[in-house]
């Protein structure tokens, strides 16, 4: 079946502009995650959605970052007034989450490479 | 806050040798520890995972060990091959029955033929 998809694959924007990044998770996956990966760096947790629960926003670096997940499926990560330090690959992942088992395999999308000029 | 430390940041081995990557975690409630492999320009993919009720898990040339008391876990790759060259990430999570993972900083493994 289809994996996690993200769009656009590449985005170049001018400093100060807003951008929206989209993630389509695997059908039926109740959990959705956003990460940021700067060049040569690790995966920085941004935000986590699980079913109808309030999202865990503890990783968002500033109030310029926000995310929504509509209808428990597609998610959009919005960065307002972009800065050059926002340049990175933004990865989305989804998983099945069992309340008893906690963590499960996260399936990653191909990422969106954001460049802020 | 939650933290996962990973060492070494880079590792170079000869083909056929073993490679070991180590991680420590801070959240004692963590109960799920996956390892992901990321090849250049590609997305991370799960290679093995372990839960806190198990001390060791093996899958062919790959094994992971977990020491809950010391809060550390390790990835062991035996008989390394050039195609094992990639960046490897450990992660910890599952506390409070959530799927949230905190990733280590990554280890770049180079296997020399």
Short mmCIF file of C-alpha atoms in Angstrom, two decimals:
data_model
loop_
_atom_site.label_atom_id
_atom_site.label_comp_id
_atom_site.label_asym_id
_atom_site.label_seq_id
_atom_site.Cartn_x
_atom_site.Cartn_y
_atom_site.Cartn_z
CA UNK A 1 0.00 0.00 0.00
CA UNK A 2 0.94 3.66 -0.16
CA UNK A 3 3.46 4.95 2.32
CA UNK A 4 3.70 8.34 3.98
CA UNK A 5 3.76 11.13 1.42
CA UNK A 6 4.84 14.74 1.79
CA UNK A 7 4.55 17.79 -0.38
CA UNK A 8 6.23 19.74 -1.70
CA UNK A 9 9.49 17.80 -1.95
CA UNK A 10 11.42 21.06 -2.16
CA UNK A 11 10.48 24.57 -1.14
CA UNK A 12 12.54 27.72 -1.56
CA UNK A 13 11.15 30.81 0.11
CA UNK A 14 12.26 34.27 0.99
CA UNK A 15 12.97 35.26 4.56
CA UNK A 16 9.82 36.58 6.20
CA UNK A 17 7.37 34.59 4.08
CA UNK A 18 5.02 31.93 5.46
CA UNK A 19 5.19 28.32 4.27
CA UNK A 20 2.91 25.31 4.58
CA UNK A 21 4.18 21.74 4.44
CA UNK A 22 1.80 18.85 3.95
CA UNK A 23 1.88 15.27 5.21
CA UNK A 24 -0.37 12.38 4.17
CA UNK A 25 0.07 9.53 6.65
CA UNK A 26 -0.49 5.84 6.02
CA UNK A 27 -4.21 5.10 6.03
CA UNK A 28 -5.35 3.88 9.42
CA UNK A 29 -2.35 5.19 11.35
CA UNK A 30 -3.60 7.07 14.35
CA UNK A 31 -0.34 8.79 15.27
CA UNK A 32 1.46 11.43 13.23
CA UNK A 33 4.79 13.11 13.97
CA UNK A 34 6.78 16.01 12.58
CA UNK A 35 10.56 16.19 12.84
CA UNK A 36 13.18 18.62 11.62
CA UNK A 37 16.56 17.45 10.34
CA UNK A 38 19.18 20.09 9.76
CA UNK A 39 22.12 19.28 7.48
CA UNK A 40 24.14 16.47 8.99
CA UNK A 41 22.15 16.55 12.20
CA UNK A 42 19.76 14.26 14.01
CA UNK A 43 16.00 14.17 14.09
CA UNK A 44 14.56 16.98 16.16
CA UNK A 45 11.05 16.23 17.45
CA UNK A 46 8.56 19.01 16.71
CA UNK A 47 4.98 17.86 17.34
CA UNK A 48 2.95 14.67 17.79
CA UNK A 49 -0.72 13.97 17.08
CA UNK A 50 -2.47 10.92 18.51
CA UNK A 51 -6.10 10.31 17.58
CA UNK A 52 -8.40 12.95 19.02
CA UNK A 53 -6.08 13.84 21.91
CA UNK A 54 -4.54 17.27 22.25
CA UNK A 55 -1.25 17.32 20.30
CA UNK A 56 2.10 17.25 22.06
CA UNK A 57 3.64 20.54 20.92
CA UNK A 58 6.61 20.41 23.26
CA UNK A 59 9.17 20.33 20.44
CA UNK A 60 8.04 23.37 18.48
CA UNK A 61 11.00 25.80 18.55
CA UNK A 62 8.98 29.03 18.55
CA UNK A 63 5.46 30.39 18.20
CA UNK A 64 6.15 30.85 14.48
CA UNK A 65 5.63 27.10 14.12
CA UNK A 66 2.21 25.48 14.23
CA UNK A 67 0.58 22.33 12.92
CA UNK A 68 -2.87 20.98 12.35
CA UNK A 69 -4.26 17.58 11.63
CA UNK A 70 -7.68 17.64 10.03
CA UNK A 71 -10.04 14.72 10.24
CA UNK A 72 -7.41 12.58 11.89
CA UNK A 73 -5.52 12.18 8.65
CA UNK A 74 -3.67 14.86 6.66
CA UNK A 75 -1.45 17.25 8.59
CA UNK A 76 -0.08 20.67 7.72
CA UNK A 77 2.98 22.23 9.35
CA UNK A 78 3.00 26.01 9.04
CA UNK A 79 6.03 28.21 9.57
CA UNK A 80 5.29 31.92 9.74
CA UNK A 81 7.79 34.68 9.01
CA UNK A 82 10.46 32.19 8.00
CA UNK A 83 14.07 32.73 9.06
CA UNK A 84 17.25 31.36 7.51
CA UNK A 85 17.75 29.06 10.50
CA UNK A 86 14.47 27.34 9.57
CA UNK A 87 16.23 25.83 6.55
CA UNK A 88 16.18 22.05 7.00
CA UNK A 89 14.47 18.87 5.88
CA UNK A 90 11.08 18.49 7.55
CA UNK A 91 10.14 14.85 7.98
CA UNK A 92 6.71 13.49 8.77
CA UNK A 93 6.08 10.02 10.16
CA UNK A 94 3.04 7.99 11.11
CA UNK A 95 2.45 4.91 13.22
CA UNK A 96 -0.12 2.72 14.84
CA UNK A 97 -0.13 3.39 18.55
CA UNK A 98 -1.49 0.96 21.04
CA UNK A 99 -2.33 2.45 24.39
CA UNK A 100 -0.79 -0.55 26.07
CA UNK A 101 2.25 -1.00 23.92
CA UNK A 102 3.21 2.63 23.67
CA UNK A 103 5.75 3.07 20.90
CA UNK A 104 5.52 1.36 17.56
CA UNK A 105 7.41 1.55 14.29
CA UNK A 106 7.27 4.98 12.75
CA UNK A 107 7.12 5.09 8.97
CA UNK A 108 8.75 8.18 7.54
CA UNK A 109 7.85 10.23 4.53
CA UNK A 110 10.46 11.44 2.01
CA UNK A 111 10.64 14.86 3.65
CA UNK A 112 10.33 18.43 2.44
CA UNK A 113 13.60 20.29 1.94
CA UNK A 114 12.99 23.90 2.97
CA UNK A 115 15.46 26.57 1.97
CA UNK A 116 14.98 30.10 3.28
CA UNK A 117 16.95 32.69 1.32
CA UNK B 1 13.60 17.05 29.77
CA UNK B 2 13.84 13.83 27.87
CA UNK B 3 17.19 13.22 26.24
CA UNK B 4 18.95 10.48 24.29
CA UNK B 5 22.72 10.60 23.88
CA UNK B 6 24.39 8.57 21.13
CA UNK B 7 28.06 7.66 20.64
CA UNK B 8 30.20 7.66 18.63
CA UNK B 9 29.20 10.33 16.11
CA UNK B 10 31.31 8.64 13.44
CA UNK B 11 32.57 5.08 13.14
CA UNK B 12 34.80 3.56 10.50
CA UNK B 13 35.36 -0.20 10.29
CA UNK B 14 36.81 -2.68 7.83
CA UNK B 15 34.44 -4.93 5.97
CA UNK B 16 33.80 -8.06 8.04
CA UNK B 17 34.50 -6.38 11.37
CA UNK B 18 31.85 -5.64 13.99
CA UNK B 19 30.40 -2.23 14.76
CA UNK B 20 28.88 -1.12 18.05
CA UNK B 21 26.85 2.04 18.66
CA UNK B 22 25.77 3.03 22.16
CA UNK B 23 22.93 5.19 23.48
CA UNK B 24 21.84 6.39 26.90
CA UNK B 25 18.46 7.80 27.81
CA UNK B 26 17.21 10.00 30.61
CA UNK B 27 13.52 9.10 30.95
CA UNK B 28 13.33 6.02 33.16
CA UNK B 29 9.74 5.46 32.03
CA UNK B 30 10.81 4.87 28.42
CA UNK B 31 9.92 1.37 27.31
CA UNK B 32 10.49 1.29 23.55
CA UNK B 33 13.88 1.63 21.84
CA UNK B 34 14.07 1.49 18.03
CA UNK B 35 17.04 1.86 15.74
CA UNK B 36 16.72 3.55 12.36
CA UNK B 37 19.06 3.49 9.37
CA UNK B 38 19.20 6.47 7.03
CA UNK B 39 21.07 6.16 3.75
CA UNK B 40 22.23 9.33 2.04
CA UNK B 41 19.30 11.32 0.70
CA UNK B 42 16.74 8.78 1.86
CA UNK B 43 14.22 8.54 4.64
CA UNK B 44 14.99 6.78 7.96
CA UNK B 45 13.91 3.16 8.10
CA UNK B 46 13.49 0.90 11.11
CA UNK B 47 16.05 -1.90 11.30
CA UNK B 48 15.38 -3.33 14.77
CA UNK B 49 13.58 -2.39 17.97
CA UNK B 50 13.42 -3.63 21.54
CA UNK B 51 10.95 -3.20 24.38
CA UNK B 52 11.81 -2.88 28.03
CA UNK B 53 10.70 -6.39 28.97
CA UNK B 54 13.51 -7.87 26.86
CA UNK B 55 17.25 -7.61 27.42
CA UNK B 56 18.44 -8.61 23.98
CA UNK B 57 17.07 -9.08 20.49
CA UNK B 58 18.78 -10.39 17.40
CA UNK B 59 17.94 -10.33 13.71
CA UNK B 60 20.57 -11.96 11.50
CA UNK B 61 23.67 -9.73 11.67
CA UNK B 62 22.01 -7.10 13.84
CA UNK B 63 21.46 -7.26 17.59
CA UNK B 64 20.35 -4.80 20.23
CA UNK B 65 20.97 -5.04 23.97
CA UNK B 66 19.16 -3.08 26.67
CA UNK B 67 20.25 -2.37 30.25
CA UNK B 68 17.30 -0.69 31.99
CA UNK B 69 19.13 -0.23 35.26
CA UNK B 70 21.89 1.75 33.60
CA UNK B 71 19.50 3.29 31.06
CA UNK B 72 21.57 2.40 28.05
CA UNK B 73 21.16 0.31 24.95
CA UNK B 74 23.45 -0.68 22.12
CA UNK B 75 23.33 -1.73 18.48
CA UNK B 76 25.71 -4.45 17.33
CA UNK B 77 26.33 -5.17 13.66
CA UNK B 78 28.48 -8.21 12.91
CA UNK B 79 30.24 -9.13 9.66
CA UNK B 80 29.77 -5.60 8.36
CA UNK B 81 29.33 -5.04 4.63
CA UNK B 82 29.78 -1.87 2.54
CA UNK B 83 26.00 -1.58 2.19
CA UNK B 84 25.80 -1.14 5.96
CA UNK B 85 27.35 2.30 5.47
CA UNK B 86 24.73 4.86 6.54
CA UNK B 87 23.68 7.05 9.44
CA UNK B 88 22.16 5.14 12.34
CA UNK B 89 19.81 6.72 14.87
CA UNK B 90 18.72 5.32 18.19
CA UNK B 91 15.56 6.52 19.90
CA UNK B 92 13.73 6.12 23.17
CA UNK B 93 10.09 6.53 23.99
CA UNK B 94 6.78 4.90 24.78
CA UNK B 95 6.47 6.37 28.25
CA UNK B 96 2.95 7.35 29.33
CA UNK B 97 1.75 5.01 26.57
CA UNK B 98 2.51 7.53 23.85
CA UNK B 99 4.25 7.01 20.54
CA UNK B 100 6.54 10.00 20.98
CA UNK B 101 10.23 9.21 20.36
CA UNK B 102 13.32 11.18 21.21
CA UNK B 103 16.15 10.48 18.79
CA UNK B 104 19.87 10.42 19.36
CA UNK B 105 22.17 12.61 17.31
CA UNK B 106 23.11 9.83 14.89
CA UNK B 107 26.20 7.79 14.08
CA UNK B 108 27.75 7.87 10.62
CA UNK B 109 29.04 4.36 9.93
CA UNK B 110 31.53 3.82 7.15
CA UNK B 111 32.40 0.26 6.18
CA UNK B 112 35.58 0.13 4.13
CA UNK B 113 35.80 -2.66 1.55
#
